[in-house]
CSV table of C-alpha atoms and ligand atoms in Angstrom, one decimal:
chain,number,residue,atom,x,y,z
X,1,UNK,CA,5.4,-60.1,26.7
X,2,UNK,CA,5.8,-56.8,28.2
X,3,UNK,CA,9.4,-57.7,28.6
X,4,UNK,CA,10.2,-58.0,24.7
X,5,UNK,CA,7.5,-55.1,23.8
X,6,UNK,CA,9.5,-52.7,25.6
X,7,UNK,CA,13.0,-52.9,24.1
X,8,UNK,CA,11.6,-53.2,20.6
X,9,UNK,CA,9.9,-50.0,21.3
X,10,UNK,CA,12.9,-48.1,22.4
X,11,UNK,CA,14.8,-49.4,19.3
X,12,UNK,CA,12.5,-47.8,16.7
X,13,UNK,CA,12.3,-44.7,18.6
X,14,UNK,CA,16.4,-44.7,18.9
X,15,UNK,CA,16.0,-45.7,15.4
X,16,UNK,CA,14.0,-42.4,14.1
X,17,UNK,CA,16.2,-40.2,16.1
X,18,UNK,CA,19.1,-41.3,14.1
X,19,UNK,CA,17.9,-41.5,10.9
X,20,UNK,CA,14.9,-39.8,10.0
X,21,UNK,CA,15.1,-36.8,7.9
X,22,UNK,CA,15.1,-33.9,10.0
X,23,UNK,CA,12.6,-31.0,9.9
X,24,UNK,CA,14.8,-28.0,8.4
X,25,UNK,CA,13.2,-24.8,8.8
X,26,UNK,CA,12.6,-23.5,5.3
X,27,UNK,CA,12.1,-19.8,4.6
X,28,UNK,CA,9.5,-19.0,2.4
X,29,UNK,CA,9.2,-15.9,-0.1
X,30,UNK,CA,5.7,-14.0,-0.5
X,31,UNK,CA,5.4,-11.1,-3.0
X,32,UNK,CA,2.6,-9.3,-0.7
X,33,UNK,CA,0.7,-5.9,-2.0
X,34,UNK,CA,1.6,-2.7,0.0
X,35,UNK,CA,-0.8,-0.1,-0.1
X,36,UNK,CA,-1.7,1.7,3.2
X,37,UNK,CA,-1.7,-1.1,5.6
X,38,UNK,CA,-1.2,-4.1,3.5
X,39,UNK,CA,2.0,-5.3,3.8
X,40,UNK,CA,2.0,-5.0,7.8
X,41,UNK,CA,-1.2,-7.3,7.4
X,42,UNK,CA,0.4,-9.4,5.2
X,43,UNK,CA,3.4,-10.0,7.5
X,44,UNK,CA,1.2,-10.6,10.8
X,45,UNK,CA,-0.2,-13.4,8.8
X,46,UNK,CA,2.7,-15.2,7.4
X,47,UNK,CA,4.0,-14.6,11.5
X,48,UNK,CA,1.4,-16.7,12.7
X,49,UNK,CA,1.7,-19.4,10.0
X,50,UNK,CA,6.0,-19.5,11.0
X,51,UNK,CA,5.1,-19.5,14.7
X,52,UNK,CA,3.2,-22.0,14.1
X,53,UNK,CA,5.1,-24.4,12.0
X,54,UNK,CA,8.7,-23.4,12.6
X,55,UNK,CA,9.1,-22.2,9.4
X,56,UNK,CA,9.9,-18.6,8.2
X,57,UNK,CA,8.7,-15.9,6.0
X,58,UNK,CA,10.1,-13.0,4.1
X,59,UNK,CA,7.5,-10.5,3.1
X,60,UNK,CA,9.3,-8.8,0.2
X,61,UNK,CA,8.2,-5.1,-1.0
X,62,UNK,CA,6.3,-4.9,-4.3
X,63,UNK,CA,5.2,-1.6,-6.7
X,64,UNK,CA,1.9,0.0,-5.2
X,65,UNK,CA,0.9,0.2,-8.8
X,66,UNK,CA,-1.0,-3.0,-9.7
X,67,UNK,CA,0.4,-2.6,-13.5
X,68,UNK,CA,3.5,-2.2,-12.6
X,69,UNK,CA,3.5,-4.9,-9.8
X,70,UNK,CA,2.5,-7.2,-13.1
X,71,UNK,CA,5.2,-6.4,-14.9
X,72,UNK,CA,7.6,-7.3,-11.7
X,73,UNK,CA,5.3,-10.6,-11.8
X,74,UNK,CA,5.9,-11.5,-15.3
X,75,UNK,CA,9.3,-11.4,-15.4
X,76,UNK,CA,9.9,-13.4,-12.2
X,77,UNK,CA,7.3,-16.3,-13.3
X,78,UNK,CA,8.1,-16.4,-16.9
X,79,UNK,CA,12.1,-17.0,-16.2
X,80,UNK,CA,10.8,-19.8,-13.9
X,81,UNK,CA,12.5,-17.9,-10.8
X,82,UNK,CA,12.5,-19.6,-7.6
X,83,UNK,CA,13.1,-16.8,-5.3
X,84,UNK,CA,9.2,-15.9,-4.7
X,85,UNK,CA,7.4,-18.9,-3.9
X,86,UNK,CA,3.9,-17.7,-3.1
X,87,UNK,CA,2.4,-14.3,-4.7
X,88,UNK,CA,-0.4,-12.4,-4.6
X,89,UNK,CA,-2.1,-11.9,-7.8
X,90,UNK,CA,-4.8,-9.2,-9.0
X,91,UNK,CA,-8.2,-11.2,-9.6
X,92,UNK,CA,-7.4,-10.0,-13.4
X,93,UNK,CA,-4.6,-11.8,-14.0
X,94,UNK,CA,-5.5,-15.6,-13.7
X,95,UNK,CA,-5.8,-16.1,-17.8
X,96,UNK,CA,-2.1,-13.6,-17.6
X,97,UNK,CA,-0.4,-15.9,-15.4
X,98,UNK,CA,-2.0,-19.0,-14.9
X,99,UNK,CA,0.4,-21.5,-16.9
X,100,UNK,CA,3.2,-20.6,-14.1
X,101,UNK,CA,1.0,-21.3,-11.4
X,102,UNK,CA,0.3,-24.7,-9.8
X,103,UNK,CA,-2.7,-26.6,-10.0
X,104,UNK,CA,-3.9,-26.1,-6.5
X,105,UNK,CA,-7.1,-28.4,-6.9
X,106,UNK,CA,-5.8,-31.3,-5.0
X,107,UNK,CA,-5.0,-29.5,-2.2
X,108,UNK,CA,-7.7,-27.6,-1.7
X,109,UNK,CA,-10.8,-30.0,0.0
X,110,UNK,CA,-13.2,-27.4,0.9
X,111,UNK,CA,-13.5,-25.2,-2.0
X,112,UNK,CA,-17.7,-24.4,-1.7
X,113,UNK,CA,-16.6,-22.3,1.2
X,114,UNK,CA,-15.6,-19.4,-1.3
X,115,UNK,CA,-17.4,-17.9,-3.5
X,116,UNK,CA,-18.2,-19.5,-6.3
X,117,UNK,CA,-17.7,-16.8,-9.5
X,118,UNK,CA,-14.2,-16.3,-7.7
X,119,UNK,CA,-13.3,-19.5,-7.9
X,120,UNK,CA,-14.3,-19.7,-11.2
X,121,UNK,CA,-12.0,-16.5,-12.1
X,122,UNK,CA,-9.4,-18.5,-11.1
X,123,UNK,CA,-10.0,-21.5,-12.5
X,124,UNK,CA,-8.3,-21.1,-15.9
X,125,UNK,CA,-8.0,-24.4,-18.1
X,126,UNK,CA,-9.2,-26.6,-15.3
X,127,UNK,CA,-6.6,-25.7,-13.1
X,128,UNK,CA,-7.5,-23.8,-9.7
X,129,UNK,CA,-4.7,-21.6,-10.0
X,130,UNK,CA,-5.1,-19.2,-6.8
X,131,UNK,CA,-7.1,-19.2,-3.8
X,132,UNK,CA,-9.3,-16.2,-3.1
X,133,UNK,CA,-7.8,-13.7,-0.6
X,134,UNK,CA,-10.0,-10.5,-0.4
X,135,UNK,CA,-12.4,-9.1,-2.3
X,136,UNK,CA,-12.3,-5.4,-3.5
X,137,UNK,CA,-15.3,-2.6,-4.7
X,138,UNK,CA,-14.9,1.2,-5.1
X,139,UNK,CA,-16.8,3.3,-2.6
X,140,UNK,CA,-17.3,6.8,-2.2
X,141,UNK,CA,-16.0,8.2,1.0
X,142,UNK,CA,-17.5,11.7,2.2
X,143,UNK,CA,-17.2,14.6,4.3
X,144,UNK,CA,-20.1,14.0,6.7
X,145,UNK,CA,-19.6,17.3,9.0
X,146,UNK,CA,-19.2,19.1,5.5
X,147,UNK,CA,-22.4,17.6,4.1
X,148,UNK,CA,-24.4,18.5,7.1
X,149,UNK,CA,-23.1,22.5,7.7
X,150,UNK,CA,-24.0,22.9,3.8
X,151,UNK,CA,-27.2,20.9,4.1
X,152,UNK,CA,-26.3,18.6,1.2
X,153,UNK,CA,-27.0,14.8,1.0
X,154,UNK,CA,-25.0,12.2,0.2
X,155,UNK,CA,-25.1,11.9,-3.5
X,156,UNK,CA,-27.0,9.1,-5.4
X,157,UNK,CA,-26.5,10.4,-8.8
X,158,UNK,CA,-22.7,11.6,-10.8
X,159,UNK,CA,-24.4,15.1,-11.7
X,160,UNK,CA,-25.2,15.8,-7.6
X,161,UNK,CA,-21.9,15.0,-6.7
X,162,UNK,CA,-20.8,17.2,-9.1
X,163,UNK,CA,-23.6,20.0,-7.7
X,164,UNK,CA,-22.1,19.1,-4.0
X,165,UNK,CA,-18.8,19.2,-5.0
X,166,UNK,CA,-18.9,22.7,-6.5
X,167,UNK,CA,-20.9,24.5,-3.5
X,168,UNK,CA,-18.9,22.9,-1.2
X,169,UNK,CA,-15.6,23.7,-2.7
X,170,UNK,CA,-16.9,27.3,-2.9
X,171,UNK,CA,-17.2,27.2,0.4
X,172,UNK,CA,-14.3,25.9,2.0
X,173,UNK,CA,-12.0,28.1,-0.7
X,174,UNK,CA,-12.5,31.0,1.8
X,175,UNK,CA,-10.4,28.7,4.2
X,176,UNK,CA,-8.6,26.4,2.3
X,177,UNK,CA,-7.0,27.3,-0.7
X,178,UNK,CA,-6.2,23.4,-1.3
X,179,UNK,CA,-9.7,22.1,-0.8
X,180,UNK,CA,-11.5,19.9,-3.5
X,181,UNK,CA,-14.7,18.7,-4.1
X,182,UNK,CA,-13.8,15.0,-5.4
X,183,UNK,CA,-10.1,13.0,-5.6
X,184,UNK,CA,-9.9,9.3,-7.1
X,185,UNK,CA,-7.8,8.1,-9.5
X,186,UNK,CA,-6.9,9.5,-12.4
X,187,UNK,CA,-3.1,7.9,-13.4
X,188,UNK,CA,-2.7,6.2,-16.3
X,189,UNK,CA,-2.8,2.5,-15.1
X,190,UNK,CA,-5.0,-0.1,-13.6
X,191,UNK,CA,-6.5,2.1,-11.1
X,192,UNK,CA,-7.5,4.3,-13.7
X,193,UNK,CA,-9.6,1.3,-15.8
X,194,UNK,CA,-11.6,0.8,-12.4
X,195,UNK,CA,-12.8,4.3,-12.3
X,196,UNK,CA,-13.8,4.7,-15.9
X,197,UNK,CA,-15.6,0.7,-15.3
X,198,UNK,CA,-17.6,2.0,-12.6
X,199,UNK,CA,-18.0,5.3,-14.8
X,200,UNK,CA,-19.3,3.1,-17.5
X,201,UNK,CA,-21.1,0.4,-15.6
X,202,UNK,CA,-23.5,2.9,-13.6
X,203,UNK,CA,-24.5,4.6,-16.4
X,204,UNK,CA,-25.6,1.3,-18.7
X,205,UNK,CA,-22.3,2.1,-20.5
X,206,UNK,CA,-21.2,-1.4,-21.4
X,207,UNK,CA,-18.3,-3.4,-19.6
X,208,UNK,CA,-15.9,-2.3,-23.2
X,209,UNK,CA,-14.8,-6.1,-24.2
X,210,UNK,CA,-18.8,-8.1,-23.6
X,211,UNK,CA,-18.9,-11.8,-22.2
X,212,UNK,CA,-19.0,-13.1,-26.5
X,213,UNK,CA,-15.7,-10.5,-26.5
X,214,UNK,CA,-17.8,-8.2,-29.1
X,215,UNK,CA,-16.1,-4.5,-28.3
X,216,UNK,CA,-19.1,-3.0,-26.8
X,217,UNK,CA,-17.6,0.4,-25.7
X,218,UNK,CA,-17.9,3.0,-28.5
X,219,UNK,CA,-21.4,4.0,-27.3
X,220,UNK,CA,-23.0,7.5,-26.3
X,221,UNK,CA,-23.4,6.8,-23.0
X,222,UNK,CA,-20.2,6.0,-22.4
X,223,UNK,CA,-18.4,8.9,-24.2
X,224,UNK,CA,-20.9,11.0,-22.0
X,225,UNK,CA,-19.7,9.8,-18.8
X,226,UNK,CA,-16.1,10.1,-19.7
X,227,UNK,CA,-16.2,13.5,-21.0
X,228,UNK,CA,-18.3,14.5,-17.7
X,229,UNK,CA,-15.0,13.0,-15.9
X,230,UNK,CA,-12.7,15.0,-18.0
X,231,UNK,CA,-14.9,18.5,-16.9
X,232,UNK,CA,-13.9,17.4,-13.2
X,233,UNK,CA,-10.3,18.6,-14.2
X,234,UNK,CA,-9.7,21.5,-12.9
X,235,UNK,CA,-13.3,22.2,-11.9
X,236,UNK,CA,-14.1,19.3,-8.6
X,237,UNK,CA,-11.1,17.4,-8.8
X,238,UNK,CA,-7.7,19.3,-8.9
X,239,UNK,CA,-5.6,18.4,-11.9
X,240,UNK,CA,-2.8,16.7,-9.9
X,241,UNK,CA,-5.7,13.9,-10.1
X,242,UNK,CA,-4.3,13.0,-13.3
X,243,UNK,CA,-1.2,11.5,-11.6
X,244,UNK,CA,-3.1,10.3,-8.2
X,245,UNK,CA,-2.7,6.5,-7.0
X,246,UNK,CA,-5.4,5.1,-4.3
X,247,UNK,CA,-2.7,6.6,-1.7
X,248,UNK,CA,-2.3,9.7,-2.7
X,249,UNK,CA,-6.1,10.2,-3.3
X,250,UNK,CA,-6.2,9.1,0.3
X,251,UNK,CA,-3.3,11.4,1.5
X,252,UNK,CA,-5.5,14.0,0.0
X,253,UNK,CA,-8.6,13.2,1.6
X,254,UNK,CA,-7.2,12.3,5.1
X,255,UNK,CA,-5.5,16.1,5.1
X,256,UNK,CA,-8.5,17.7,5.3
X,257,UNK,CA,-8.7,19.0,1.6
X,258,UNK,CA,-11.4,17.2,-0.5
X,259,UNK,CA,-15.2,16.9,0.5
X,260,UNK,CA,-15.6,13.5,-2.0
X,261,UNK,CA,-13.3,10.4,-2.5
X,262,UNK,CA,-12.8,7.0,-4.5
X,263,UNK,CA,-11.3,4.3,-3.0
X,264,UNK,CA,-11.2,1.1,-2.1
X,265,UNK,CA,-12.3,-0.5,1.1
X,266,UNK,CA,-8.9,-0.4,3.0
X,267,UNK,CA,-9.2,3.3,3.0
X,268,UNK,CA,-11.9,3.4,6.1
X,269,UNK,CA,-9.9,2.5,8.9
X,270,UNK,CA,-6.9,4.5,7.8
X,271,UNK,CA,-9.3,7.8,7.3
X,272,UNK,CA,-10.4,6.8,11.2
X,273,UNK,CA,-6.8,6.5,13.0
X,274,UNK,CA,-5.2,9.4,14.7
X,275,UNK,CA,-3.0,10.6,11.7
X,276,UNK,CA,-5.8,11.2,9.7
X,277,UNK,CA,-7.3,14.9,10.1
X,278,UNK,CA,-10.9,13.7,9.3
X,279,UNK,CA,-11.1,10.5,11.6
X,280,UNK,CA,-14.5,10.4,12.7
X,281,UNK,CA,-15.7,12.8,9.9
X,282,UNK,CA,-16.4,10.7,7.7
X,283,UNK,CA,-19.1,8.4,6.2
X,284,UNK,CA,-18.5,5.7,3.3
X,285,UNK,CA,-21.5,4.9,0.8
X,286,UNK,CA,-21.7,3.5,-2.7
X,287,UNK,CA,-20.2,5.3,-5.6
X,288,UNK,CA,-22.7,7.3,-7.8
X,289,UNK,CA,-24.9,6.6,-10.5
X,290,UNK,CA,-26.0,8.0,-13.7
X,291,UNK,CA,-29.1,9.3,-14.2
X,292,UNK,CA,-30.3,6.0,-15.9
X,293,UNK,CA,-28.0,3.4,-14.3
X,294,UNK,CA,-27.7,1.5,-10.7
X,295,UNK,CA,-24.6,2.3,-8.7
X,296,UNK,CA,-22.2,0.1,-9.4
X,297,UNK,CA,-18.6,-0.4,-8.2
X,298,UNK,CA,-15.7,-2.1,-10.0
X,299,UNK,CA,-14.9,-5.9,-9.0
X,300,UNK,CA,-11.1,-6.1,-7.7
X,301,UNK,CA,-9.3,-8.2,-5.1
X,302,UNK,CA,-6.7,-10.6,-4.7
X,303,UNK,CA,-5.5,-14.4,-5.0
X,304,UNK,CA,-2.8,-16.2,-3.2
X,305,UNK,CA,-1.0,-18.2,-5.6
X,306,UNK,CA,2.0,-20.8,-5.7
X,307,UNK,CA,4.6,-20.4,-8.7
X,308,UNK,CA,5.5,-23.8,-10.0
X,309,UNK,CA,9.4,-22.9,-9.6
X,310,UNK,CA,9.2,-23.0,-6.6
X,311,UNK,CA,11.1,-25.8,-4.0
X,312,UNK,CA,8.4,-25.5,-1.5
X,313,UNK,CA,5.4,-27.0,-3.3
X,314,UNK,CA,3.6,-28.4,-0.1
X,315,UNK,CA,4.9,-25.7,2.5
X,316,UNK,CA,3.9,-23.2,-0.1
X,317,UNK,CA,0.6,-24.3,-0.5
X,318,UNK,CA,0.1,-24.8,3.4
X,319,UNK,CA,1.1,-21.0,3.9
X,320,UNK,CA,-1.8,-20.4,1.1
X,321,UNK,CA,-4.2,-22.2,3.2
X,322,UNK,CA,-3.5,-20.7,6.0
X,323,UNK,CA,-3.5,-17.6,5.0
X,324,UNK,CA,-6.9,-17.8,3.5
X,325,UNK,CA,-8.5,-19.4,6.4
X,326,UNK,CA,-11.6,-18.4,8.3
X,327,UNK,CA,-9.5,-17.3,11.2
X,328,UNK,CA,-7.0,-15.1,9.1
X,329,UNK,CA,-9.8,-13.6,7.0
X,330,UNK,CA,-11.8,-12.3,10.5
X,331,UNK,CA,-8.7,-10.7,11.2
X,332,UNK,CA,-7.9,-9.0,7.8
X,333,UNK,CA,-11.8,-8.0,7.6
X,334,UNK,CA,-11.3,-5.1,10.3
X,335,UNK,CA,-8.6,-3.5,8.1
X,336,UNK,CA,-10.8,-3.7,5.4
X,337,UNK,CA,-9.9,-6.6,3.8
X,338,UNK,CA,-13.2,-8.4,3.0
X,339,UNK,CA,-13.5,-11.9,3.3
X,340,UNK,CA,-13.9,-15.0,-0.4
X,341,UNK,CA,-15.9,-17.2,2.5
X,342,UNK,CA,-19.0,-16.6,2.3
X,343,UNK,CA,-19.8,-18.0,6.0
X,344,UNK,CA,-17.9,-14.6,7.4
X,345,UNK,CA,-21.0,-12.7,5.9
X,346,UNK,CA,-23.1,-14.0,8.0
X,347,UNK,CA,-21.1,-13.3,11.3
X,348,UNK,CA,-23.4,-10.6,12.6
X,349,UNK,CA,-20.0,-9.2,15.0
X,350,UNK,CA,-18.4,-9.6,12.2
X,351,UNK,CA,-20.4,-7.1,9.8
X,352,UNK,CA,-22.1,-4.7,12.0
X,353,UNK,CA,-19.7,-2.5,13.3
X,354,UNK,CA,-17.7,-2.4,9.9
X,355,UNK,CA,-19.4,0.1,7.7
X,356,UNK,CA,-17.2,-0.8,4.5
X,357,UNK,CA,-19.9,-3.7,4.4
X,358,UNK,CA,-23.0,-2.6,3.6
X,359,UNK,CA,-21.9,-0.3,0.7
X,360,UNK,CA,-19.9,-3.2,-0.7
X,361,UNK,CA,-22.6,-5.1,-1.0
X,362,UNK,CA,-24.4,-3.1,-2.6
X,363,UNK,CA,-21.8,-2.5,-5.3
X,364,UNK,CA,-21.1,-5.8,-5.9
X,365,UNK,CA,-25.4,-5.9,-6.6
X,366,UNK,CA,-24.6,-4.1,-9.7
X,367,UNK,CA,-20.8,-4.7,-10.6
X,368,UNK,CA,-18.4,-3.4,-12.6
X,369,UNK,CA,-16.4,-6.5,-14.0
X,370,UNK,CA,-13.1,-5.6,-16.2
X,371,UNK,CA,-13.0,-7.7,-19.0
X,372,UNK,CA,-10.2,-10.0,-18.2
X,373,UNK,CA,-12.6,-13.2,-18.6
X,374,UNK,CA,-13.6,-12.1,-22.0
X,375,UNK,CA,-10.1,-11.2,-23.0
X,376,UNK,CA,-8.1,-13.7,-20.9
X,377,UNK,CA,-4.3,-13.1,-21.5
X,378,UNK,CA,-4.3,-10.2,-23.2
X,379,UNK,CA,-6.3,-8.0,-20.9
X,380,UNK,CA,-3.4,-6.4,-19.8
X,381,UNK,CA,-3.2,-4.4,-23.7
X,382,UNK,CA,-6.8,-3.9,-23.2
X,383,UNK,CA,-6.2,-1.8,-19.9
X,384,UNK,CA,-3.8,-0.2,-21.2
X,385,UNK,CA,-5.2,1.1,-24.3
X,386,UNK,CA,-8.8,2.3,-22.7
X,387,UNK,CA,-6.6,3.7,-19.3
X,388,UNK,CA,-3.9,5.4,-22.3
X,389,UNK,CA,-6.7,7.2,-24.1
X,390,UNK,CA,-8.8,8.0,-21.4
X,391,UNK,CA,-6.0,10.0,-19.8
X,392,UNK,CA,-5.7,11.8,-23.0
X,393,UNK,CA,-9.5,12.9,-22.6
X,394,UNK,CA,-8.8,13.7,-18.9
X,395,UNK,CA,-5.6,15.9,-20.2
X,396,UNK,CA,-8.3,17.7,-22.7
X,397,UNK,CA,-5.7,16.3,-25.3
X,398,UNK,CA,-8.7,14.4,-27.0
X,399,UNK,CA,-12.5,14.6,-27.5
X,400,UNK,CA,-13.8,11.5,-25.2
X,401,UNK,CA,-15.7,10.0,-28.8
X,402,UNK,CA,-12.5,10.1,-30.6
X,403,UNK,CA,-11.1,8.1,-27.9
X,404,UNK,CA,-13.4,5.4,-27.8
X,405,UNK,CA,-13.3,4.6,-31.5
X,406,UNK,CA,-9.6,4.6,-31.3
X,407,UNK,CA,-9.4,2.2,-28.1
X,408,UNK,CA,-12.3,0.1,-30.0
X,409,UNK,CA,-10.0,0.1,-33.3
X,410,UNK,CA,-6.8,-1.2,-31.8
X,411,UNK,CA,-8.6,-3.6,-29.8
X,412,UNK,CA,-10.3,-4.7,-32.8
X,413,UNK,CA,-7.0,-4.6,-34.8
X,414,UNK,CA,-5.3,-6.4,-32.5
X,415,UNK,CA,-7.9,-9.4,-32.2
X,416,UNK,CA,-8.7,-9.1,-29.0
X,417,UNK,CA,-12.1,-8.6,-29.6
X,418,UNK,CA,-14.6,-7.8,-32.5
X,419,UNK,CA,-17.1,-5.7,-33.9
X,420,UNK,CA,-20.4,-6.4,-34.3
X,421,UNK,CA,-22.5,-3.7,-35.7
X,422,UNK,CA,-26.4,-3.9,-35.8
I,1,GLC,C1,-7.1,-2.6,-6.0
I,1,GLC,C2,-8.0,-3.7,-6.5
I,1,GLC,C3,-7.4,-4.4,-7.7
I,1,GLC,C4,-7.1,-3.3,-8.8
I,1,GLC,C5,-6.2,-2.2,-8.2
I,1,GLC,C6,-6.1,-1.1,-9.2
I,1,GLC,O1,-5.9,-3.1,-5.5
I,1,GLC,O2,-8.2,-4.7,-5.5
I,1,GLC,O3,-8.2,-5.4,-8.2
I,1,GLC,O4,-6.6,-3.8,-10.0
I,1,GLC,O5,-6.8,-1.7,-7.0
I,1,GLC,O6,-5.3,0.0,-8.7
């Protein structure tokens, strides 16, 4: 017996040395964000996954700019290239970009670990068309030696950050010719929308394009709030504002020169390193609200996703899995990254020592969605008509009520939502 068993068993082995398809190592393509940190994340992860597998990964550059990192998108997914295999995609652009994507349903067994309304977002025609990655609120990031040698606060409503603001900036003038009582983002693109959705949002302002896609936004509280922000010109904020990205709102802040910002939660560990002029000045809280609101912050974050072009379906989808598992997401949550799996929330190690998470959960209590649900693929016009006006009203080139009827006309003329008048 043992005599016969044991040449048999040497042939087949001989036999799948000779002819068994070999294991070439692939290289895989990721489109990965890069703002502050993010692409150095991004490439520690996909690392892992090659050391691991014996596969490789090139981490290409994309725009900072989330609307222009769309457009970059769009034209690689609609010409069915198969140079990027796996991107990451803006949780606003499922209904934008889903019909390139692949279904990844079948591969993904333990969906109830994410959360739910995420995986829902990206759910668009039955298709699961990207795995949850991070999750992303606004927060207000202050001065907290400033506060304390004024004897201000931190500031719960819009109007006392305005009052802080101004005293402080006062202050520090005698100093500091640059100084500034609040930066955030005032360039006309995505970033932009957030602000004026957390504008809106915390003052009972409407969400502009409603669940039932009825235009909600031409409203009094709303055009109050936005021509509020447009007196920050030039007054708190300084008017270079009007062209300031996440970065260079944080370049500002992390200089020394502003007493209020808004960003997102990547921003706390870079304010805290060395380079940064403020590290351990600071404190991180939740954005304002209105007098009559709840503080709210805008809902962003971003999705792994697999183009349908691509060559690598299965390899693909196993560097999307890995990348959005338990293991990689502790990691990414110290750079402030914050975890889709809702288990990680209740790692007390995890949470305590990372004060981005309190405040985010608070936002996300009262949230400021952007309409991309209600308006599926054609958010993007959407965007850019209320980020287009509002930057007039910002520039004083409009009067904020004249803005909102015009946004609320060409969305209406367009289609992409309606009116309903009482
Ligand atoms: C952040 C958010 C994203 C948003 C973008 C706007 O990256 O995560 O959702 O669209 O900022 O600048």
């Amino acid at each position: 017996m043992k005599n016969t068993v044991i040449p048999i068993a040497g042939v087949v082995s001989l036999w799948a040395a000779l002819f068994a398809t070999p294991v070439t190592a692939v290289e895989l393509t990721i489109a990965c964000g890069a703002v502050g940190l993010e692409r150095q994340v991004c490439i520690d992860g996909a690392n892992r996954w090659a050391q691991q597998t014996g596969h490789s990964v090139d981490v290409i550059a994309t725009p900072q700019s989330s609307t222009e990192r769309l457009a970059m998108y769009q034209l690689l997914l609609r010409e069915r290239h198969n140079t990027v295999d796996v991107f990451q995609i803006d949780v606003i652009w499922p209904g934008l970009l889903g019909e390139y994507l692949l279904d990844l349903s079948p591969y993904v067994p333990d969906s109830s670990a994410f959360f739910p309304n995420l995986m829902a977002n990206n759910t668009v025609d039955d298709r699961l068309i990207a795995m949850p990655w991070y999750v992303d609120t606004g927060l207000l990031y202050y001065r907290e030696d400033l506060l304390e040698q004024y004897g201000h606060p931190v500031p719960q409503t819009w109007n006392e950050l305005e009052a802080i603001a101004t005293d402080v900036q006062r202050g520090e003038r005698s100093q500091n010719g640059n100084f500034w009582g609040y930066v955030w983002q005032g360039n006309d693109y995505e970033g932009l929308t957030c602000n004026v959705m957390e504008w809106l949002v915390s003052n009972n302002g409407g969400t502009v394009v409603d669940a039932s896609g009825v235009v909600t936004l031409d409203n009094d509280r709303a055009s109050d709030i936005i021509g509020q922000a447009a007196s920050w010109i030039d007054t708190i904020s300084p008017p270079a504002v009007l062209d300031y990205q996440e970065e260079d709102a944080r370049a500002h802040f992390e200089a020394g020169n502003a007493l209020f910002m808004r960003n997102w939660p990547y921003a706390w560990r870079l304010a805290n390193e060395p380079e940064s002029k403020v590290a351990g000045k600071v404190g991180v809280t939740v954005l304002p609200r209105g007098e009559t609101g709840a503080p709210s912050g805008a809902l962003g974050g971003w999705q792994l996703a697999v183009t349908q072009a691509t060559r690598y379906p299965n390899l693909s989808v196993d560097l999307v899995r890995f990348l959005t598992s338990e293991g990689e997401q502790r990691r990414r949550a110290e750079f402030g990254y914050l975890p889709t799996r809702t288990a990680l929330y209740q790692e007390a190690e995890l949470t305590r020592d990372n004060a981005v998470f309190a405040p985010v959960g608070q936002a996300l209590e009262n949230v400021a969605v952007r309409p991309s649900s209600a308006t599926g693929r054609t958010y993007k016009y959407v965007s850019r008509y209320l980020s287009g006006e509002v930057h007039e009203v910002l520039r004083g080139n409009k009067a904020a009520p004249e803005a909102l009827a015009s946004i609320t006309d060409r969305i209406v003329e367009r289609g992409l939502g309606e009116l309903q008048r009482p």
